[in-house]
Short mmCIF file of C-alpha atoms in Angstrom, two decimals:
data_model
loop_
_atom_site.label_atom_id
_atom_site.label_comp_id
_atom_site.label_asym_id
_atom_site.label_seq_id
_atom_site.Cartn_x
_atom_site.Cartn_y
_atom_site.Cartn_z
CA ASN A 1 -59.35 36.43 -9.47
CA ALA A 2 -60.15 36.16 -13.17
CA GLY A 3 -61.76 32.74 -12.63
CA VAL A 4 -61.86 30.60 -15.78
CA THR A 5 -60.74 32.25 -18.99
CA GLN A 6 -61.07 30.89 -22.52
CA THR A 7 -59.57 31.99 -25.80
CA PRO A 8 -60.56 32.64 -28.50
CA LYS A 9 -64.16 33.85 -28.04
CA PHE A 10 -65.05 33.09 -31.67
CA ARG A 11 -63.41 31.10 -34.43
CA ILE A 12 -64.29 29.95 -37.93
CA LEU A 13 -62.44 26.90 -39.22
CA LYS A 14 -62.39 25.25 -42.58
CA ILE A 15 -63.03 21.52 -42.78
CA GLY A 16 -59.83 19.62 -42.09
CA GLN A 17 -58.08 22.42 -40.22
CA SER A 18 -56.85 22.01 -36.65
CA MET A 19 -56.87 24.34 -33.68
CA THR A 20 -56.39 24.52 -29.93
CA LEU A 21 -58.93 26.04 -27.57
CA GLN A 22 -57.21 27.51 -24.55
CA CYS A 23 -58.53 27.32 -20.97
CA THR A 24 -56.88 28.76 -17.87
CA GLN A 25 -58.08 28.97 -14.28
CA ASP A 26 -56.51 30.88 -11.40
CA MET A 27 -58.39 29.25 -8.52
CA ASN A 28 -55.96 26.36 -8.03
CA HIS A 29 -58.69 23.83 -8.79
CA ASN A 30 -57.69 20.24 -9.40
CA TYR A 31 -60.70 19.28 -11.50
CA MET A 32 -61.16 20.69 -14.98
CA TYR A 33 -63.68 19.85 -17.73
CA TRP A 34 -64.42 20.50 -21.37
CA TYR A 35 -68.03 20.55 -22.57
CA ARG A 36 -69.71 21.24 -25.88
CA GLN A 37 -73.18 22.72 -26.20
CA ASP A 38 -75.08 22.45 -29.46
CA PRO A 39 -77.89 24.95 -30.13
CA GLY A 40 -80.88 24.41 -27.84
CA MET A 41 -79.24 21.43 -26.17
CA GLY A 42 -77.61 20.54 -22.91
CA LEU A 43 -73.91 20.25 -22.20
CA LYS A 44 -71.99 17.16 -23.20
CA LEU A 45 -68.71 16.27 -21.50
CA ILE A 46 -65.78 15.86 -23.88
CA TYR A 47 -62.83 15.30 -21.53
CA TYR A 48 -62.03 15.91 -17.91
CA SER A 49 -58.99 16.02 -15.65
CA VAL A 50 -58.58 15.38 -11.93
CA GLY A 51 -55.12 16.93 -11.73
CA ALA A 52 -51.98 17.78 -13.65
CA GLY A 53 -50.98 14.85 -15.85
CA ILE A 54 -54.29 12.99 -15.44
CA THR A 55 -57.03 13.15 -18.05
CA ASP A 56 -59.90 10.91 -19.07
CA LYS A 57 -62.60 10.70 -21.71
CA GLY A 58 -66.10 11.97 -21.22
CA GLU A 59 -69.23 11.26 -23.21
CA VAL A 60 -68.14 12.62 -26.64
CA PRO A 61 -64.32 12.48 -26.95
CA ASN A 62 -63.98 11.50 -30.62
CA GLY A 63 -62.17 14.13 -32.70
CA TYR A 64 -60.65 15.85 -29.66
CA ASN A 65 -57.52 15.59 -27.54
CA VAL A 66 -56.46 17.20 -24.27
CA SER A 67 -53.39 17.61 -22.12
CA ARG A 68 -52.89 18.89 -18.58
CA SER A 69 -49.28 19.77 -17.87
CA THR A 70 -50.08 22.34 -15.17
CA THR A 71 -52.87 22.86 -12.65
CA GLU A 72 -53.88 26.12 -14.37
CA ASP A 73 -54.13 25.11 -18.03
CA PHE A 74 -56.30 22.57 -19.83
CA PRO A 75 -56.16 23.05 -23.62
CA LEU A 76 -58.50 21.21 -26.01
CA ARG A 77 -57.14 20.21 -29.40
CA LEU A 78 -59.34 19.69 -32.45
CA GLU A 79 -57.72 17.68 -35.22
CA LEU A 80 -59.21 17.58 -38.72
CA ALA A 81 -62.21 19.78 -37.96
CA ALA A 82 -65.59 18.58 -39.22
CA PRO A 83 -68.94 20.44 -39.52
CA SER A 84 -70.29 18.25 -36.69
CA GLN A 85 -67.86 20.03 -34.36
CA THR A 86 -69.66 23.35 -34.84
CA SER A 87 -70.71 24.19 -31.30
CA VAL A 88 -70.08 26.36 -28.25
CA TYR A 89 -67.28 24.98 -26.11
CA PHE A 90 -67.17 25.59 -22.38
CA CYS A 91 -64.30 24.91 -20.03
CA ALA A 92 -65.02 24.52 -16.32
CA SER A 93 -63.05 23.96 -13.14
CA SER A 94 -63.95 22.71 -9.70
CA HIS A 95 -62.52 22.30 -6.22
CA SER A 96 -65.20 19.87 -5.07
CA TYR A 97 -68.77 19.92 -6.45
CA GLU A 98 -69.45 23.42 -7.81
CA GLN A 99 -68.21 23.81 -11.36
CA TYR A 100 -67.13 27.30 -12.46
CA PHE A 101 -67.55 27.85 -16.18
CA GLY A 102 -65.59 30.02 -18.55
CA PRO A 103 -67.37 32.35 -21.02
CA GLY A 104 -67.18 29.86 -23.88
CA THR A 105 -65.72 29.66 -27.39
CA ARG A 106 -68.13 29.75 -30.32
CA LEU A 107 -66.68 27.56 -33.09
CA THR A 108 -68.01 27.26 -36.62
CA VAL A 109 -66.61 24.69 -39.06
CA THR A 110 -67.47 25.30 -42.73
CA GLN B 1 -78.02 7.95 -20.41
CA GLN B 2 -79.13 11.55 -20.49
CA PRO B 3 -81.59 12.54 -17.74
CA VAL B 4 -84.98 13.76 -18.90
CA GLN B 5 -86.26 17.15 -17.79
CA SER B 6 -89.84 18.32 -17.72
CA PRO B 7 -91.42 20.57 -18.69
CA GLN B 8 -89.40 21.71 -21.70
CA ALA B 9 -90.54 25.29 -21.17
CA VAL B 10 -92.58 27.28 -18.68
CA ILE B 11 -93.83 30.85 -18.68
CA LEU B 12 -94.61 32.65 -15.44
CA ARG B 13 -95.63 36.03 -14.15
CA GLU B 14 -93.54 37.55 -11.37
CA GLY B 15 -94.48 36.08 -8.03
CA GLU B 16 -95.72 32.75 -9.43
CA ASP B 17 -94.22 29.37 -8.59
CA ALA B 18 -92.76 26.67 -10.81
CA VAL B 19 -91.40 23.14 -10.48
CA ILE B 20 -88.81 21.64 -12.81
CA ASN B 21 -88.30 17.89 -12.79
CA CYS B 22 -85.29 15.74 -13.65
CA SER B 23 -85.55 11.99 -14.07
CA SER B 24 -82.79 9.44 -14.62
CA SER B 25 -82.90 5.77 -15.61
CA LYS B 26 -79.80 4.92 -13.56
CA ALA B 27 -78.98 5.00 -9.85
CA LEU B 28 -77.60 8.38 -8.85
CA TYR B 29 -74.93 9.63 -6.45
CA SER B 30 -75.83 13.27 -6.87
CA VAL B 31 -77.94 15.73 -8.83
CA HIS B 32 -76.62 19.19 -9.72
CA TRP B 33 -78.70 22.15 -10.89
CA TYR B 34 -77.38 24.98 -13.08
CA ARG B 35 -78.98 28.05 -14.64
CA GLN B 36 -77.83 29.52 -17.94
CA LYS B 37 -78.91 32.92 -19.22
CA HIS B 38 -78.92 33.49 -22.95
CA GLY B 39 -75.41 33.86 -24.35
CA GLU B 40 -73.78 33.25 -20.98
CA ALA B 41 -72.09 30.39 -19.17
CA PRO B 42 -74.00 28.09 -16.82
CA VAL B 43 -73.99 29.06 -13.14
CA PHE B 44 -74.20 26.59 -10.25
CA LEU B 45 -77.38 26.64 -8.16
CA MET B 46 -77.45 23.53 -6.01
CA ILE B 47 -76.21 20.01 -5.43
CA LEU B 48 -78.26 17.22 -3.85
CA LEU B 49 -76.35 14.21 -2.63
CA LYS B 50 -77.34 10.64 -1.96
CA GLY B 51 -78.17 10.49 1.74
CA GLY B 52 -79.95 13.81 1.89
CA GLU B 53 -77.22 16.45 1.98
CA GLN B 54 -77.86 19.63 0.00
CA LYS B 55 -75.60 22.56 -0.78
CA GLY B 56 -76.45 25.68 -2.71
CA HIS B 57 -76.07 29.42 -3.03
CA GLU B 58 -79.48 30.83 -3.59
CA LYS B 59 -82.87 30.70 -1.94
CA ILE B 60 -84.00 27.97 -4.31
CA SER B 61 -85.12 24.64 -2.91
CA ALA B 62 -84.95 21.18 -4.42
CA SER B 63 -85.64 17.58 -3.59
CA PHE B 64 -83.97 14.28 -4.50
CA ASN B 65 -85.86 10.98 -4.47
CA GLU B 66 -83.07 8.38 -4.51
CA LYS B 67 -85.40 5.43 -4.98
CA LYS B 68 -87.01 6.93 -8.07
CA GLN B 69 -83.82 8.62 -9.35
CA GLN B 70 -85.72 11.88 -9.61
CA SER B 71 -85.05 15.44 -8.55
CA SER B 72 -87.27 18.50 -8.56
CA LEU B 73 -86.28 22.16 -8.42
CA TYR B 74 -88.79 24.49 -6.76
CA LEU B 75 -88.86 28.13 -7.80
CA THR B 76 -91.15 30.09 -5.51
CA ALA B 77 -92.23 33.72 -5.78
CA SER B 78 -90.38 33.98 -9.08
CA GLN B 79 -88.47 37.12 -10.02
CA LEU B 80 -87.51 38.47 -13.43
CA SER B 81 -83.93 37.43 -12.70
CA TYR B 82 -85.02 33.77 -12.57
CA SER B 83 -85.46 33.71 -16.35
CA GLY B 84 -83.07 31.40 -18.16
CA THR B 85 -82.52 27.76 -19.01
CA TYR B 86 -82.25 25.33 -16.12
CA PHE B 87 -80.18 22.18 -16.46
CA CYS B 88 -79.90 19.20 -14.18
CA GLY B 89 -76.66 17.25 -14.22
CA THR B 90 -76.49 13.76 -12.80
CA GLU B 91 -73.65 11.73 -11.38
CA GLY B 92 -73.96 7.93 -11.27
CA SER B 93 -73.72 6.10 -7.96
CA ALA B 94 -71.29 3.30 -8.87
CA GLY B 95 -68.27 3.70 -6.59
CA GLY B 96 -69.36 7.03 -5.16
CA THR B 97 -68.25 10.33 -6.67
CA SER B 98 -67.02 10.41 -10.26
CA TYR B 99 -65.25 13.76 -9.74
CA GLY B 100 -68.00 15.81 -11.26
CA LYS B 101 -68.38 13.74 -14.39
CA LEU B 102 -71.89 14.99 -15.07
CA THR B 103 -74.50 14.00 -17.63
CA PHE B 104 -76.77 16.96 -18.30
CA GLY B 105 -80.43 17.02 -19.25
CA GLN B 106 -81.70 18.89 -22.28
CA GLY B 107 -82.77 21.92 -20.25
CA THR B 108 -85.97 23.69 -19.22
CA ILE B 109 -86.54 27.22 -20.49
CA LEU B 110 -88.08 29.46 -17.83
CA THR B 111 -89.47 32.85 -18.79
CA VAL B 112 -90.71 35.25 -16.12
CA HIS B 113 -92.82 38.22 -17.25
CA PRO B 114 -93.58 41.36 -15.21
#
């Protein structure tokens, strides 16, 4: 099993550009999550999903959108990127309580 | 509200013990502990549930005081591999589980020297 995979690993965006961060898991987990981690800080939940077709907002959803059309994939869309969205983004999945994290995407908006 | 962790950082020599605390202002259903090494993803250590149940992978112990909304992680006979940042994640108690919708603390940096 590959676990949770994320692409790209690194990305630099200009202000106002848009992009999609990809997340795929091969463990058949129903629950999936998107977090952001700013330097020296904890993780903040952006969006989460309890199954295909069901998503809900987390703590910091503004400026982001998600979709969940399959169990495996949970992409995160950034519209009109802003410098405040510079962060490391982690995707995670879970069967019950243990969350398995992907390696992260380091995003810089300039 | 974000849980508060203390201390912010701790430095140990191999074999020494440490305690990391996590305190919340709201009633909790569960407390989760994760460790993150520099440049890597967080890794699950343990969950403590309301009612006393605990589940975890490693030989690390923890406690959960439901009345005080506090949890402590006990690292005994520390090893070099214990170095990293420890995060607690809390899940509110309203209606039971919130499907892992965690609020994480700011982290405690643990450094273990030989």
